[in-house]
Short mmCIF file of C-alpha atoms and ligand atoms in Angstrom, two decimals:
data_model
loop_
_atom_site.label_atom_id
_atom_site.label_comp_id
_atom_site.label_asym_id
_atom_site.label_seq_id
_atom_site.Cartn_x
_atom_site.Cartn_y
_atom_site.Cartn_z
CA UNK I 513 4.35 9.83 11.31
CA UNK I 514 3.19 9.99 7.39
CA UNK I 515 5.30 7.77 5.02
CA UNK I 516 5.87 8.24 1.51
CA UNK I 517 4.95 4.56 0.02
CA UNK I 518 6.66 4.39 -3.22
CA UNK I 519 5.19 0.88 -5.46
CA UNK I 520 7.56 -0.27 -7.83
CA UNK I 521 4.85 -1.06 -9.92
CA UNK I 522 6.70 1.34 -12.87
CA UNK I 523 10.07 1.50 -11.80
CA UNK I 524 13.12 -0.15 -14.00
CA UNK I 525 12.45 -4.01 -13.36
CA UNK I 526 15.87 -4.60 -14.79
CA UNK I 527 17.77 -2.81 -11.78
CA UNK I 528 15.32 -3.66 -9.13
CA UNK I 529 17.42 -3.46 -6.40
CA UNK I 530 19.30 0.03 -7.33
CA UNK I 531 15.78 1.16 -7.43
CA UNK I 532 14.42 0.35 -4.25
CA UNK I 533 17.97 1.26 -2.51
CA UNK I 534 17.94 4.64 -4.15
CA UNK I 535 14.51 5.15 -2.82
CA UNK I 536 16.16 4.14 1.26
CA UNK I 537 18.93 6.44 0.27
CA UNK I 538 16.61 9.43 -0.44
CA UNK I 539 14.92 8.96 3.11
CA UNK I 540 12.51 6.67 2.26
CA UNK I 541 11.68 3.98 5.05
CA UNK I 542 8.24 2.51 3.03
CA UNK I 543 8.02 0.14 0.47
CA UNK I 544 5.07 -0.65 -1.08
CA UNK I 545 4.74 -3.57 -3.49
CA UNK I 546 2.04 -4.49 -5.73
CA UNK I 547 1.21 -8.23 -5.98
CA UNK I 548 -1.50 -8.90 -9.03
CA UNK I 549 -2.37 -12.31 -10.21
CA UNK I 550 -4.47 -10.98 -13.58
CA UNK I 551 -7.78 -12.66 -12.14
CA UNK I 552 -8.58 -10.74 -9.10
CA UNK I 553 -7.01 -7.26 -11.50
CA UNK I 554 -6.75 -7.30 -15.29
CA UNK I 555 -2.65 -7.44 -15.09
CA UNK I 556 -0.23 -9.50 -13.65
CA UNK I 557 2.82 -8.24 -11.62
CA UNK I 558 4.95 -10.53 -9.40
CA UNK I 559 4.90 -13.11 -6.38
CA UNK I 560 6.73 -13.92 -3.05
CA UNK I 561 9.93 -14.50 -4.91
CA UNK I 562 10.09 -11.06 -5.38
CA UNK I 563 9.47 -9.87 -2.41
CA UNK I 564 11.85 -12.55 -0.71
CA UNK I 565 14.67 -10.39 -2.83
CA UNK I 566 13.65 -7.11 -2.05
CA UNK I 567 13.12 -7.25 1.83
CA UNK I 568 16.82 -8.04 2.94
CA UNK I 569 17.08 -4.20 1.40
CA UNK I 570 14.51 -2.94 2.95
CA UNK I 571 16.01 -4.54 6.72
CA UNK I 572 19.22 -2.88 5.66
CA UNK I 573 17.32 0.58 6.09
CA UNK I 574 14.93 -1.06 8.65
CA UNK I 575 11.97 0.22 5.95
CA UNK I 576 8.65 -1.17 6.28
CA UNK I 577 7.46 -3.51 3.13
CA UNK I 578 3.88 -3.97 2.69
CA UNK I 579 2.51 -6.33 0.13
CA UNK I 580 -0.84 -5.77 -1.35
CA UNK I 581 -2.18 -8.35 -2.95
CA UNK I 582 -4.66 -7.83 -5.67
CA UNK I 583 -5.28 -11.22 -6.18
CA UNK I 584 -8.15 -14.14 -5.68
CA UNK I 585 -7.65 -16.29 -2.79
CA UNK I 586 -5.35 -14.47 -0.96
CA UNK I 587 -5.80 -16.88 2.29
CA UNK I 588 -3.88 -19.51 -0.12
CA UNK I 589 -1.10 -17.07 -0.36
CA UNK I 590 -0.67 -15.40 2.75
CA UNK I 591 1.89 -17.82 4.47
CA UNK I 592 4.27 -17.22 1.46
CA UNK I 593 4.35 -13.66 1.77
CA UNK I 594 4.75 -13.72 5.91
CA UNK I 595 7.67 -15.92 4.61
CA UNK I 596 9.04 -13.79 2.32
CA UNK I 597 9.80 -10.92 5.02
CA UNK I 598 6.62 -8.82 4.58
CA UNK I 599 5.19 -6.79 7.44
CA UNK I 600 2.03 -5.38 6.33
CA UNK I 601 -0.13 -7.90 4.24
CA UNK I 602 -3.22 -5.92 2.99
CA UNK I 603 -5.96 -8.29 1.01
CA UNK I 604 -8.98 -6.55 -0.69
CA UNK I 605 -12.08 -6.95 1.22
CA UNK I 606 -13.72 -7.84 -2.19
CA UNK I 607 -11.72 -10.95 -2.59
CA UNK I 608 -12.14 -12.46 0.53
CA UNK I 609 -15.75 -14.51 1.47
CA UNK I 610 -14.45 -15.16 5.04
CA UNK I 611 -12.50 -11.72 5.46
CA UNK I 612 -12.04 -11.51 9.63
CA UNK I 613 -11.05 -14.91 9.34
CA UNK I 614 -8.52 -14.18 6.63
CA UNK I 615 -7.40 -11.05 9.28
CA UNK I 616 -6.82 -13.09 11.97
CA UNK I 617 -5.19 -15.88 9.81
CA UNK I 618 -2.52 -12.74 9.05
CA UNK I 619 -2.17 -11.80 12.49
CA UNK I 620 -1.24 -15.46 13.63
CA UNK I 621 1.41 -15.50 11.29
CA UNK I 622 3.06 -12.53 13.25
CA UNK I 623 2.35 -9.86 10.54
CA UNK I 624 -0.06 -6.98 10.26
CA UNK I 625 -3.10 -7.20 8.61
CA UNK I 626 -4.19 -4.59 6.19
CA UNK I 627 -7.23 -4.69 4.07
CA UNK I 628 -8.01 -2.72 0.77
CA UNK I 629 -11.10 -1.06 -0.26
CA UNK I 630 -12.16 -0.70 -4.05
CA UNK I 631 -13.42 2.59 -5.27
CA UNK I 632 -16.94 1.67 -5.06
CA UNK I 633 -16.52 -0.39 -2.15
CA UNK I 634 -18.28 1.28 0.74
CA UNK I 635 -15.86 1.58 4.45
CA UNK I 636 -19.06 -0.23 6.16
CA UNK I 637 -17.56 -3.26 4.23
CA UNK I 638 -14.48 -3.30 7.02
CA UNK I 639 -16.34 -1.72 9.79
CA UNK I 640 -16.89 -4.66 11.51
CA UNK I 641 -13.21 -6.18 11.38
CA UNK I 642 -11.39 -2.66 11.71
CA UNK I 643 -10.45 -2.94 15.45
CA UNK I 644 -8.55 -5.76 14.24
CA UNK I 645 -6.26 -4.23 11.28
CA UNK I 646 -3.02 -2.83 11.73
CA UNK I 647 -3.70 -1.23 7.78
CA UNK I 648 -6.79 0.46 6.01
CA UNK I 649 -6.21 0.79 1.96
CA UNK I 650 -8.48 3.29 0.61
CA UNK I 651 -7.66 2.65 -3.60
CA UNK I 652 -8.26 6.34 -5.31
CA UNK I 653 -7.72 4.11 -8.62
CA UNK I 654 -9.38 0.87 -9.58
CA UNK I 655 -6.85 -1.72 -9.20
CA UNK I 656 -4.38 -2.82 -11.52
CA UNK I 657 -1.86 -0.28 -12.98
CA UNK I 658 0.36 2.62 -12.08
CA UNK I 659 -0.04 5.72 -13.70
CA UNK I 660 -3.87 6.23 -13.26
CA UNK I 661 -5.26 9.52 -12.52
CA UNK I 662 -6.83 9.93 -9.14
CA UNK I 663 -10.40 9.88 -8.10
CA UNK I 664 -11.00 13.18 -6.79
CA UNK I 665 -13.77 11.32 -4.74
CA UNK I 666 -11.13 9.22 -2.81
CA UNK I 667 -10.54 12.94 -0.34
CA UNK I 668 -13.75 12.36 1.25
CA UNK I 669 -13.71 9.02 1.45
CA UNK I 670 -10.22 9.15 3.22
CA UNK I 671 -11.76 12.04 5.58
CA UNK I 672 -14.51 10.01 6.62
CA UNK I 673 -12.08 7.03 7.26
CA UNK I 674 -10.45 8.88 9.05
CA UNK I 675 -13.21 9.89 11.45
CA UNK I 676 -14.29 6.01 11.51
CA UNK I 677 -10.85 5.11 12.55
CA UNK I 678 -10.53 7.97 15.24
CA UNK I 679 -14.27 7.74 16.51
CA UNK I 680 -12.99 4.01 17.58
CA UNK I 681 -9.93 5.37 18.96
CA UNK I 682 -7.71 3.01 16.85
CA UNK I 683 -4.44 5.33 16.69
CA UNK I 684 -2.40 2.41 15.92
CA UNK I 685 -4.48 1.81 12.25
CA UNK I 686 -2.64 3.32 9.51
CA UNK I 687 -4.55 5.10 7.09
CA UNK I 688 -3.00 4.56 3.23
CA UNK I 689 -4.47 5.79 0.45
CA UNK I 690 -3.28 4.53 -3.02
CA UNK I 691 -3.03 5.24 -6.45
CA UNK I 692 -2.67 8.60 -8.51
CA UNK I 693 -0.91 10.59 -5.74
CA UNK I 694 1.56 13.01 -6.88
CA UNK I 695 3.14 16.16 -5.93
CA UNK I 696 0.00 18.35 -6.42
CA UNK I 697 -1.99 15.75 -4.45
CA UNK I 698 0.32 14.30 -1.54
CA UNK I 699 -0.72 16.78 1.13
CA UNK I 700 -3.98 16.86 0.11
CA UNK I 701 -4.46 13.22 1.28
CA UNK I 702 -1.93 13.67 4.17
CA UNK I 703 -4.73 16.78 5.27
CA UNK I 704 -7.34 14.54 4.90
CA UNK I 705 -6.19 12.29 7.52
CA UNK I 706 -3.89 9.74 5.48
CA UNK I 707 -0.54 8.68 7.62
CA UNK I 708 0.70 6.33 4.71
CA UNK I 709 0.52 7.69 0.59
CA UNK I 710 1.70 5.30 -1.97
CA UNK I 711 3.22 7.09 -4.58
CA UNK I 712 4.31 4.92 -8.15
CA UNK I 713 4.56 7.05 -10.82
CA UNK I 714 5.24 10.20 -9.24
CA UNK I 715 8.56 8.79 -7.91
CA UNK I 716 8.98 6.12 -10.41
CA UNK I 717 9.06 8.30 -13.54
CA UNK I 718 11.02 7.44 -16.65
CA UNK I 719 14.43 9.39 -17.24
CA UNK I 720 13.71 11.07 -13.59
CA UNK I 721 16.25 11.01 -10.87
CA UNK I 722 14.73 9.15 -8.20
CA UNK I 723 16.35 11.57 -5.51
CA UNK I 724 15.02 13.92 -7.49
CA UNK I 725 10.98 12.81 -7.55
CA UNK I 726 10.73 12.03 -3.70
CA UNK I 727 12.14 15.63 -2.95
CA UNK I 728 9.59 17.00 -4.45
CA UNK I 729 6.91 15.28 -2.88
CA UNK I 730 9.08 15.76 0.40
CA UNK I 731 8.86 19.54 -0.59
CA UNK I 732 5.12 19.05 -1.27
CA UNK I 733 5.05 18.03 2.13
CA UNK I 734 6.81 20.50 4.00
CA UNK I 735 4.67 24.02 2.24
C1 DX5 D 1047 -2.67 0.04 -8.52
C2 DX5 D 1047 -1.68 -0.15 -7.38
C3 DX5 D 1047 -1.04 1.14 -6.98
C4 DX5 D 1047 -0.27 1.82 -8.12
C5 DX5 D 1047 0.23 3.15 -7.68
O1 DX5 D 1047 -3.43 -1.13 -8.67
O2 DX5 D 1047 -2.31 -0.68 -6.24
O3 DX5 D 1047 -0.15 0.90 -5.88
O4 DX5 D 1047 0.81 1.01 -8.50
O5 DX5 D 1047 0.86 3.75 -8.79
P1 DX5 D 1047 0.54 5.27 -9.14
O6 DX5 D 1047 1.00 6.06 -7.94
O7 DX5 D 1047 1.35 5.54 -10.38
O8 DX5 D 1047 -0.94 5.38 -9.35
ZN1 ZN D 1048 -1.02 -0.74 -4.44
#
């Protein structure tokens, strides 16, 4: 199954919840929702409170919201977004000392763990601790804003996480990739083995019909 991820990182923060819903209504079932505390990433976006609002919608369509959290500390924050209604909780391996403990403190909480790799963050940095994700991020953007223009790079990085994930026989571990897909670039990464691309901009476009931006990356899709 590959989901389309839309973040909401650029969408119309004044009608929130139209957004998100017209996003369900267009077939959607993904929601991905970027938490940045302006320490960990040079920007700040929102918290739990946020997400507490925007996952009643996402039951209504029983859509899957995953939170990653580009922020310092993340063990310190992790109960709040399990609280909020959060399934996937995906921490970058580059802010966590104690990462497999931070995994497993996820996992106890009854959600999956997901963690996010930086651009020049090697995948050895999760080998270890993979068996126990439920997510791997691969970011084809340094962290931080929506509308950045993907590393060309990230497809064989994604290819060969995608052989580390199947040489280990670890079916169940999505594969996301995130930042700078479009409509030119969405089966690219789907070919090179990711299950889950978050798409921002490219669905989130100013003056665009929302209906009208995911069909076209459905479209991209389907060729
Ligand atoms: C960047 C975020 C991405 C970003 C995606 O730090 O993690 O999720 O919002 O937006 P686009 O698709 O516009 O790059
Ligand atoms: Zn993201």
């Amino acid at each position: 199954m590959f989901h389309i991820a839309p973040s909401i990182l650029t969408a119309d923060f004044a009608r929130l919840g139209e957004e998100v819903t017209d996003a369900f209504e267009a077939g959607i079932r993904w929601l991905h929702l970027d938490v940045m505390d302006g320490r960990f990433v040079p920007n700040m976006s929102f918290g739990p409170m946020l997400v507490r609002s925007l996952s009643p919608i996402a039951a209504r369509y029983e859509a899957i919201v995953d939170a990653h959290l580009m922020i310092a500390d993340p063990d310190n924050y992790v109960e709040d977004f399990a609280a909020a209604g959060c399934d996937y909780i995906t921490v970058h391996a580059e802010a966590c000392t104690h990462l497999h403990r931070t995994v497993q403190h996820i996992r106890s909480l009854g959600k999956r763990p997901g963690v996010a790799l930086n651009p020049a963050t090697p995948l050895s940095a999760v080998e270890e601790v993979l068996p126990d994700l439920s997510l791997l991020l691969i970011m084809s953007v340094n962290p931080g804003f929506g509308g950045q223009k993907f590393i060309p790079a990230s497809l064989d990085k994604l290819a060969r996480a995608r052989r580390m994930i199947d040489e280990r026989g670890l079916s169940d571990v999505v594969l996301q990739v995130d930042g700078g897909v479009n409509k030119s670039l969405i089966a690219a990464v789907r070919d090179a083995g990711a299950t889950s691309a978050v798409t921002g901009s490219a669905v989130y476009a100013p003056g665009r019909s929302r209906a009208e931006t995911i069909a076209e990356l459905q479209q991209a899709l389907a060729k």
